Tab-separated table of C-alpha atoms and ligand atoms in Angstrom:
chain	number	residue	atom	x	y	z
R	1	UNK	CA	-8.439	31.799	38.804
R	2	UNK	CA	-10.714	30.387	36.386
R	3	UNK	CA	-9.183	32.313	33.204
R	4	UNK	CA	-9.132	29.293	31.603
R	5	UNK	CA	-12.729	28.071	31.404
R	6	UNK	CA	-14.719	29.224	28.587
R	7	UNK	CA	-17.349	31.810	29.464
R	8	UNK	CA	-21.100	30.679	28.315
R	9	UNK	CA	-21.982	32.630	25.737
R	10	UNK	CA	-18.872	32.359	24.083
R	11	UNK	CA	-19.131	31.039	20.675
R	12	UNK	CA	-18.948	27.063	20.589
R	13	UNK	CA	-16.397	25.551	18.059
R	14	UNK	CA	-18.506	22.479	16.261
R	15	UNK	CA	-16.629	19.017	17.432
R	16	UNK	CA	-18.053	15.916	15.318
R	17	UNK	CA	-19.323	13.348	17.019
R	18	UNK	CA	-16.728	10.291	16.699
R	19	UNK	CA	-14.395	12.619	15.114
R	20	UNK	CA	-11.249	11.911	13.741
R	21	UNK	CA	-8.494	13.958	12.630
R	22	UNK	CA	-6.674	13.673	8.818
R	23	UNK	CA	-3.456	12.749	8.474
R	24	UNK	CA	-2.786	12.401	4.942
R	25	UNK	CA	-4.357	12.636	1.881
R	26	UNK	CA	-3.102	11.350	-1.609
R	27	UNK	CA	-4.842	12.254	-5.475
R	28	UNK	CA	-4.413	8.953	-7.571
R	29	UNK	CA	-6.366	10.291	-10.604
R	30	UNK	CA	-8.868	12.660	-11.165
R	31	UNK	CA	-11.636	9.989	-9.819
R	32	UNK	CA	-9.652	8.442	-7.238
R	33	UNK	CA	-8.383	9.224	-3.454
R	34	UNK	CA	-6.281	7.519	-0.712
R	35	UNK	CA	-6.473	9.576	2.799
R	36	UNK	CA	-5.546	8.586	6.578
R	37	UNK	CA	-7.077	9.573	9.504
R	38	UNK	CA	-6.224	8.967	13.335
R	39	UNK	CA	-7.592	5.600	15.193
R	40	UNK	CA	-9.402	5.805	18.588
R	41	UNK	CA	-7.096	3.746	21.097
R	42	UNK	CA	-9.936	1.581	21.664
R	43	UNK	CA	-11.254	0.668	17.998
R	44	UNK	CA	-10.401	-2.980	17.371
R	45	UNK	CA	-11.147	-4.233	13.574
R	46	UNK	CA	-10.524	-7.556	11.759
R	47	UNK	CA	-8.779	-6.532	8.368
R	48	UNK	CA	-11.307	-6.924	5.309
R	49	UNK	CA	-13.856	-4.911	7.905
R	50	UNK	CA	-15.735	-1.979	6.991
R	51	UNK	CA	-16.632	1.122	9.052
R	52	UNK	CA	-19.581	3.994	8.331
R	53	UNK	CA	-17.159	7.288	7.588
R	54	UNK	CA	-18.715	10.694	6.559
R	55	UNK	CA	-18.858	14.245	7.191
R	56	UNK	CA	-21.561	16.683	8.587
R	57	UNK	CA	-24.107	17.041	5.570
R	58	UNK	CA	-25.563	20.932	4.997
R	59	UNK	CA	-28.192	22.099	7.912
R	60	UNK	CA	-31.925	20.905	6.754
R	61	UNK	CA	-33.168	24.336	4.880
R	62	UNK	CA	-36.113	24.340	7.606
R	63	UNK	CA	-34.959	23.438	10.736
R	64	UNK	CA	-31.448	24.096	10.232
R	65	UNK	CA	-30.637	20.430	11.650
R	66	UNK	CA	-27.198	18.796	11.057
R	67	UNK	CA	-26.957	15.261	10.149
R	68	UNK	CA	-23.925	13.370	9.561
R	69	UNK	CA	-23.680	11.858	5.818
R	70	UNK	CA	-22.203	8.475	6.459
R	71	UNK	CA	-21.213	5.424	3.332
R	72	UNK	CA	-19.957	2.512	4.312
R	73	UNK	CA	-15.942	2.448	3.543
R	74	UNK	CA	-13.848	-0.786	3.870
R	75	UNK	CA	-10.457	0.271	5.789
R	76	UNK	CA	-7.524	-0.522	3.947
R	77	UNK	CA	-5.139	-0.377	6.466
R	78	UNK	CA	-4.739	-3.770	8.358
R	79	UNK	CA	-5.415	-4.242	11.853
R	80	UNK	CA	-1.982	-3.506	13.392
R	81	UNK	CA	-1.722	-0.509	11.685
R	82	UNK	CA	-1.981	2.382	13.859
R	83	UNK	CA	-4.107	4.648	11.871
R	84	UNK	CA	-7.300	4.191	9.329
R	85	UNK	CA	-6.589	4.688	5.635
R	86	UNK	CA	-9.052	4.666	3.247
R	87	UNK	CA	-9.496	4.373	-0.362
R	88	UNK	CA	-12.111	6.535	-2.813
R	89	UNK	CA	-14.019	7.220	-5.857
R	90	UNK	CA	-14.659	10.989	-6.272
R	91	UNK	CA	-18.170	12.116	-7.668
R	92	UNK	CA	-18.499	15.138	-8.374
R	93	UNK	CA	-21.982	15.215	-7.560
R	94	UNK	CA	-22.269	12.057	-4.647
R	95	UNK	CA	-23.760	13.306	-1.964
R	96	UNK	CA	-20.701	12.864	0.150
R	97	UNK	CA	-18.048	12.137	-1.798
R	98	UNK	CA	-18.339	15.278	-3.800
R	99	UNK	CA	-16.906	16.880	-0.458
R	100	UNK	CA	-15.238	14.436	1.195
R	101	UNK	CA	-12.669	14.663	-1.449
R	102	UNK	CA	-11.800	18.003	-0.746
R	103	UNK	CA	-10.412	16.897	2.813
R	104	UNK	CA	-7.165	18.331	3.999
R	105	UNK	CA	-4.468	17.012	6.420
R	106	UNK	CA	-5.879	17.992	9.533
R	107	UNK	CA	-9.638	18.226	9.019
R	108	UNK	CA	-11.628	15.901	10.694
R	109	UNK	CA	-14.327	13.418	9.918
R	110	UNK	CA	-16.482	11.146	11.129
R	111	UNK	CA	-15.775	7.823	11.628
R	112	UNK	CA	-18.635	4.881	13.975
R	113	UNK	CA	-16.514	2.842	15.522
R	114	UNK	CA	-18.151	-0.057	14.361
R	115	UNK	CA	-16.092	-2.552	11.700
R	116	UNK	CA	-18.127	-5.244	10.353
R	117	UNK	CA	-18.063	-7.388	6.894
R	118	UNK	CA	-18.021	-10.796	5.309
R	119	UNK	CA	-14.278	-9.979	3.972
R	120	UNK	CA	-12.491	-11.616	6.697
R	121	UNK	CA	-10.138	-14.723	7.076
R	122	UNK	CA	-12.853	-16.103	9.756
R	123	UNK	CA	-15.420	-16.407	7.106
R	124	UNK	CA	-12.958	-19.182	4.807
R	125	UNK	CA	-12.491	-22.763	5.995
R	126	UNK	CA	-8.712	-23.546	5.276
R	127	UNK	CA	-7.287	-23.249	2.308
R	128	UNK	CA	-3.671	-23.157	0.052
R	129	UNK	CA	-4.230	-20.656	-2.055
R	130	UNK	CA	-6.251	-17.386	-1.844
R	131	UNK	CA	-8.012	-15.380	-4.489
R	132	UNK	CA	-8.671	-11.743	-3.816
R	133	UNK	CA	-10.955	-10.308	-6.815
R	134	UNK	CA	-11.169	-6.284	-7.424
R	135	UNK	CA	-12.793	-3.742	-9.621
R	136	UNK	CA	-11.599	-0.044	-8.970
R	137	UNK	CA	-12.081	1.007	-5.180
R	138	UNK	CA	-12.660	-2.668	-4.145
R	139	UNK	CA	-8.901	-3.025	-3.918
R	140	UNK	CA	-9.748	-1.347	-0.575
R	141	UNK	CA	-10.559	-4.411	1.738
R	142	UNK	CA	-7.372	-6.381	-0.100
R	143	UNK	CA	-4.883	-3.455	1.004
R	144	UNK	CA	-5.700	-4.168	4.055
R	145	UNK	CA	-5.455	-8.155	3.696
R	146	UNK	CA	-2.272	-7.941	1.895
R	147	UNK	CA	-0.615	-5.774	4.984
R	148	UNK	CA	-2.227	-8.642	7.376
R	149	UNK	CA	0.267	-11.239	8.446
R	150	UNK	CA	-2.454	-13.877	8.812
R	151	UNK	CA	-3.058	-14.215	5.131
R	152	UNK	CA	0.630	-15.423	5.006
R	153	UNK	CA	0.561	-17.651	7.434
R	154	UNK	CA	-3.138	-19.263	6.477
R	155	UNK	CA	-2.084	-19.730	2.765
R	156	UNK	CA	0.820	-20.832	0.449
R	157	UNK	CA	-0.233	-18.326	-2.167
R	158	UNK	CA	-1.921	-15.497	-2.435
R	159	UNK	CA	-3.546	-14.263	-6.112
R	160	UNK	CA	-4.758	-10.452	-6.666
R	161	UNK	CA	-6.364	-9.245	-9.538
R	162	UNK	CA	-7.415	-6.136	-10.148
R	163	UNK	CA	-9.416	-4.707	-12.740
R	164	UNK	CA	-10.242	-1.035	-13.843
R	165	UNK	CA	-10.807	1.371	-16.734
R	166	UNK	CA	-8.156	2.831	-16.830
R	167	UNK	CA	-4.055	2.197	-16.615
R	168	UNK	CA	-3.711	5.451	-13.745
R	169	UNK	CA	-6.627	3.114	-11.487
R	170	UNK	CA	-4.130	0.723	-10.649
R	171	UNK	CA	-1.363	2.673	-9.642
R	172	UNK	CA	-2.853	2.857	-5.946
R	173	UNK	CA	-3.017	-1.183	-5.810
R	174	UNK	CA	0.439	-1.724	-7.845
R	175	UNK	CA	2.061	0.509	-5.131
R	176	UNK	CA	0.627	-1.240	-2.245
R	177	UNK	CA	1.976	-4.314	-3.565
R	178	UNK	CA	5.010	-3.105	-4.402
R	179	UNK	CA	5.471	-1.417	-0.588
R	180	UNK	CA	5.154	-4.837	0.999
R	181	UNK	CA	8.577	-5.974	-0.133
R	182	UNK	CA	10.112	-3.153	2.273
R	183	UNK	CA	7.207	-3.879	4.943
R	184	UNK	CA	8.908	-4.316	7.917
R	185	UNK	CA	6.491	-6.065	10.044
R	186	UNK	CA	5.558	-8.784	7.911
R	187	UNK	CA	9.303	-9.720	6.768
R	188	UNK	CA	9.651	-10.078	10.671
R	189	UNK	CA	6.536	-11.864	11.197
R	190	UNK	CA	6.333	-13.573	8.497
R	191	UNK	CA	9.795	-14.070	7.097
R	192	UNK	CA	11.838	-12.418	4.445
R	193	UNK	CA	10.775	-13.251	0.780
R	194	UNK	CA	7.067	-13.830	2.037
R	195	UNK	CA	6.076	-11.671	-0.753
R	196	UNK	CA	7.263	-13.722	-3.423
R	197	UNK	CA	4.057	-15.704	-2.550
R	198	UNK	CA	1.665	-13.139	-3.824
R	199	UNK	CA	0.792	-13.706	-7.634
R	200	UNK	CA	-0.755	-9.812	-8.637
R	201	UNK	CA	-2.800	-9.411	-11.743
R	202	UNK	CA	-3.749	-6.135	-12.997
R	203	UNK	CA	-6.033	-5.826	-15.738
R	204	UNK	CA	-7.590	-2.667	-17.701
R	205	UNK	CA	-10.487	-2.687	-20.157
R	206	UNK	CA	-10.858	1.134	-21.702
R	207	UNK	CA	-7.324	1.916	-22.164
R	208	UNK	CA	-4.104	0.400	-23.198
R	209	UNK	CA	-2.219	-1.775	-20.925
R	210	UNK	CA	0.386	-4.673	-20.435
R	211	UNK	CA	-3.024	-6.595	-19.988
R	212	UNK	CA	-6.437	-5.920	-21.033
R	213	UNK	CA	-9.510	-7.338	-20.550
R	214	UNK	CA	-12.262	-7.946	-17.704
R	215	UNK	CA	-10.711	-10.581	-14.977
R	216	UNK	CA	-13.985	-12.673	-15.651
R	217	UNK	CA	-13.384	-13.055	-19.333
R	218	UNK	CA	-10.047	-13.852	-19.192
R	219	UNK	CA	-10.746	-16.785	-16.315
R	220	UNK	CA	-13.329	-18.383	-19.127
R	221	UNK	CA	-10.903	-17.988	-21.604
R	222	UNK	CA	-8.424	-19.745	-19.776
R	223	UNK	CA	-6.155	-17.049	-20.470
R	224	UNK	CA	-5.328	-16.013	-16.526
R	225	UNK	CA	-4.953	-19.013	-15.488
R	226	UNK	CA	-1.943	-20.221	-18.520
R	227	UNK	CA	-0.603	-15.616	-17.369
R	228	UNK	CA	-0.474	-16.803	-13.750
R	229	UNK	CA	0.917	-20.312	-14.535
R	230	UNK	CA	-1.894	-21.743	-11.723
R	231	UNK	CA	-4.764	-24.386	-12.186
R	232	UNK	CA	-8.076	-22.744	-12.514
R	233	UNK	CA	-10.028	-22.684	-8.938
R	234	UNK	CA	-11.211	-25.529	-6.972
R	235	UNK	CA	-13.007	-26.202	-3.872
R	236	UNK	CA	-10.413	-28.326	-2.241
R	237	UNK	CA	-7.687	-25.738	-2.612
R	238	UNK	CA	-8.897	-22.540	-3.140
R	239	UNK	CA	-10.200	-19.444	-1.134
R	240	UNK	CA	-11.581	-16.402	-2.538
R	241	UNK	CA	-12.650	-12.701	-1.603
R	242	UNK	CA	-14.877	-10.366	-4.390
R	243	UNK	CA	-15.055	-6.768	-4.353
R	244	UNK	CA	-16.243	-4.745	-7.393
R	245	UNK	CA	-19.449	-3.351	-8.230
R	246	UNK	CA	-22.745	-4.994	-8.774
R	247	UNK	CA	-22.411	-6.577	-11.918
R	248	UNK	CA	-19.072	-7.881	-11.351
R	249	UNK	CA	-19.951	-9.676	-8.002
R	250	UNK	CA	-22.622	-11.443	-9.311
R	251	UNK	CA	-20.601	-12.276	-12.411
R	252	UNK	CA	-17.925	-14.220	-10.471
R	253	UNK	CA	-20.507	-15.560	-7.835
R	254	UNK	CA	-22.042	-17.512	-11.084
R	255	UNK	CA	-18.517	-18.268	-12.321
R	256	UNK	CA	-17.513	-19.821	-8.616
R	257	UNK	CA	-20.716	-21.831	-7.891
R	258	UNK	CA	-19.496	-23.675	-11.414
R	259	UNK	CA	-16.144	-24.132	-9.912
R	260	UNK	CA	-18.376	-25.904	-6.775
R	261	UNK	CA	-17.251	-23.146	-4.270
R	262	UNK	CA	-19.754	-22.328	-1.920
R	263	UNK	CA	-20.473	-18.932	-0.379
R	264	UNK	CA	-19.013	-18.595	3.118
R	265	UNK	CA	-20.199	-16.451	6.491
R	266	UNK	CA	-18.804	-14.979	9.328
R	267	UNK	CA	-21.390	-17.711	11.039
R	268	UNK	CA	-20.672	-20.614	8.672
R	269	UNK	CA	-17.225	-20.215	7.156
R	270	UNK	CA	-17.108	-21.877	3.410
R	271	UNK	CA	-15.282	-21.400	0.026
R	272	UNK	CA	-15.528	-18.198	-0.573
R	273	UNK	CA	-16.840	-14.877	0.110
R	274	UNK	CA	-18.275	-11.042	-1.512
R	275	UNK	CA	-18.579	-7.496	-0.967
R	276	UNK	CA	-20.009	-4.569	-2.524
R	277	UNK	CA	-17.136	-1.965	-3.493
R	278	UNK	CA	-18.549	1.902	-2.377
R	279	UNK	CA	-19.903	3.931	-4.839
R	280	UNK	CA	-21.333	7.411	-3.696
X	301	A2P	P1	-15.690	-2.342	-18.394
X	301	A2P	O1	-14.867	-1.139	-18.702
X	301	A2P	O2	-15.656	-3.372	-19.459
X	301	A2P	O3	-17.097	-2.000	-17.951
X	301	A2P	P2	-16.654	0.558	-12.926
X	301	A2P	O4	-15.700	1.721	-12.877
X	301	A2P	O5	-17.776	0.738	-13.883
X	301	A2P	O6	-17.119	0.113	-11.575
X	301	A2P	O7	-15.812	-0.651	-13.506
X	301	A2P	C1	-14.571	-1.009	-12.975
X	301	A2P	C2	-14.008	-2.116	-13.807
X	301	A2P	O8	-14.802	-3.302	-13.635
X	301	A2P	C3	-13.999	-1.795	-15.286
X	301	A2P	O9	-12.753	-2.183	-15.821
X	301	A2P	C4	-15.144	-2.637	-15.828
X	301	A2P	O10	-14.971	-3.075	-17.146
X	301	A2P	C5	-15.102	-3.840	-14.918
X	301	A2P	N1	-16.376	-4.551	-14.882
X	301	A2P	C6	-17.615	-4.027	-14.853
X	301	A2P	N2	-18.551	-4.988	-14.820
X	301	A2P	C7	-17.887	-6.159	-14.856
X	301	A2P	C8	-18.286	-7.523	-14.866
X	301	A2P	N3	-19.566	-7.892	-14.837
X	301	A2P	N4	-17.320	-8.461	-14.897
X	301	A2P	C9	-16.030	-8.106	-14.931
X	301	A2P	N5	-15.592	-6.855	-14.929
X	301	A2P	C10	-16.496	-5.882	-14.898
């Protein structure tokens, strides 16, 4: 019988193109969102990448068109992992974000299967120690790096800092770091203890915290350097990956190029190398 195929007028149920389904969704603060999704079986990323996610915008008040509303998102999960997580700002009136952080376990949205970025081990020449440089969401790419077992095994030490507004912005980041202790994978991989080789530096600058100040001040000042108990950076020995907004990127770009580090490429790997956090 053919009971089971649909009949053709009967009404269509709207699949997204390059759909993917929600699998978890967590509220850091009132401006801030972590959520999981499924990964297709044959989407293959370098950790540090970035994919175009989004949902279906409204239909176009004329022709009633649907368009997707995509942003470019960095994937904080690392490249074993068998799902996508992500990590976001909420707006309340971005264009996507506005309603993309309303999602729900089991909703779906759309994800191009097509990872690309500069935050990636390929684009460093070897190094001992690596830098990773946040503001806010731009802990994304470094969630992702952290979980990776190759920035273990390319580097003696590995340096996070992290710098937001307020004390509640770090918690996603402290967590993460925290969580790799118990990571199972890379104590196998990598060895037990391999954790004691990340140095993690949270900073706030609008509210009260065991540190305050923007990361860039306190690197002229000296002051991170004597907190960290490391030499200040170098071009023989250090690596480093930026992502924070505008300002901030350009701000350690000019601090680096004084350090004689020289911007690096997935083409022509080098010293060190930046991205532009999400904002909706
Ligand atoms: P501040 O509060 O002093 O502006 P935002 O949410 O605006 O993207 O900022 C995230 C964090 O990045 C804030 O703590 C902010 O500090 C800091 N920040 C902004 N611009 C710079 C910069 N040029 N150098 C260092 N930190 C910056």
């Amino acid at each position: 019988t053919d009971t089971q195929s649909t009949p053709a007028d009967a009404p269509k149920k709207p699949v997204l193109p390059d759909a993917q389904t929600v699998t978890e969704v967590k509220h850091w603060t009132d401006r801030l969102f972590s959520f999981r999704v499924t990964r297709p079986a044959s989407l293959r990323f370098r950790s540090g990448e970035f994919v175009m996610i989004g949902l279906m915008g409204d239909p176009h008040p004329e022709t009633g068109k649907l368009k997707p509303l995509l942003r470019a998102y960095s994937i904080a999960s690392p490249s074993w992992d068998e799902e996508m997580e992500f990590y976001s700002i909420k707006v309340q009136d971005g264009p996507l974000t506005s309603k993309l952080q309303h999602i729900k376990v089991g909703d779906q949205i759309i994800m191009r299967p097509k990872p690309v970025g500069t935050l990636v081990h390929d684009a460093l020449l070897p190094g001992k120690r690596i830098w990773f440089f946040a503001t806010g969401t731009g802990f994304a790419p470094f969630a992702s790096l952290l979980r990776e077992p190759q920035t273990y095994e390319d580097y003696d030490e590995v340096i996070i800092t992290h710098t937001c507004r307020e004390a509640g912005e770090l918690k996603y980041g402290a967590d993460l770091i925290e969580s790799l202790k118990t990571d199972e994978l890379l104590n196998e991989v990598i060895g037990e203890g391999f954790w004691k080789k990340i140095k993690y530096y949270p900073t706030t600058t609008r509210e009260e915290s065991p540190k305050m100040g923007r990361i860039t001040d306190l690197m002229r000042s000296g002051e991170a350097f004597a907190d960290l108990g490391v030499t200040p950076l170098n071009p023989e020995t250090d690596r480093a990956m930026i992502c924070g907004n505008l300002a901030f990127n350009l701000e350690l770009k000019e601090m680096f190029e004084e350090y004689g580090l020289e911007e690096g490429a997935n083409s022509d790997p080098k010293h060190y190398v930046v991205e532009k956090a999400f904002l909706d």
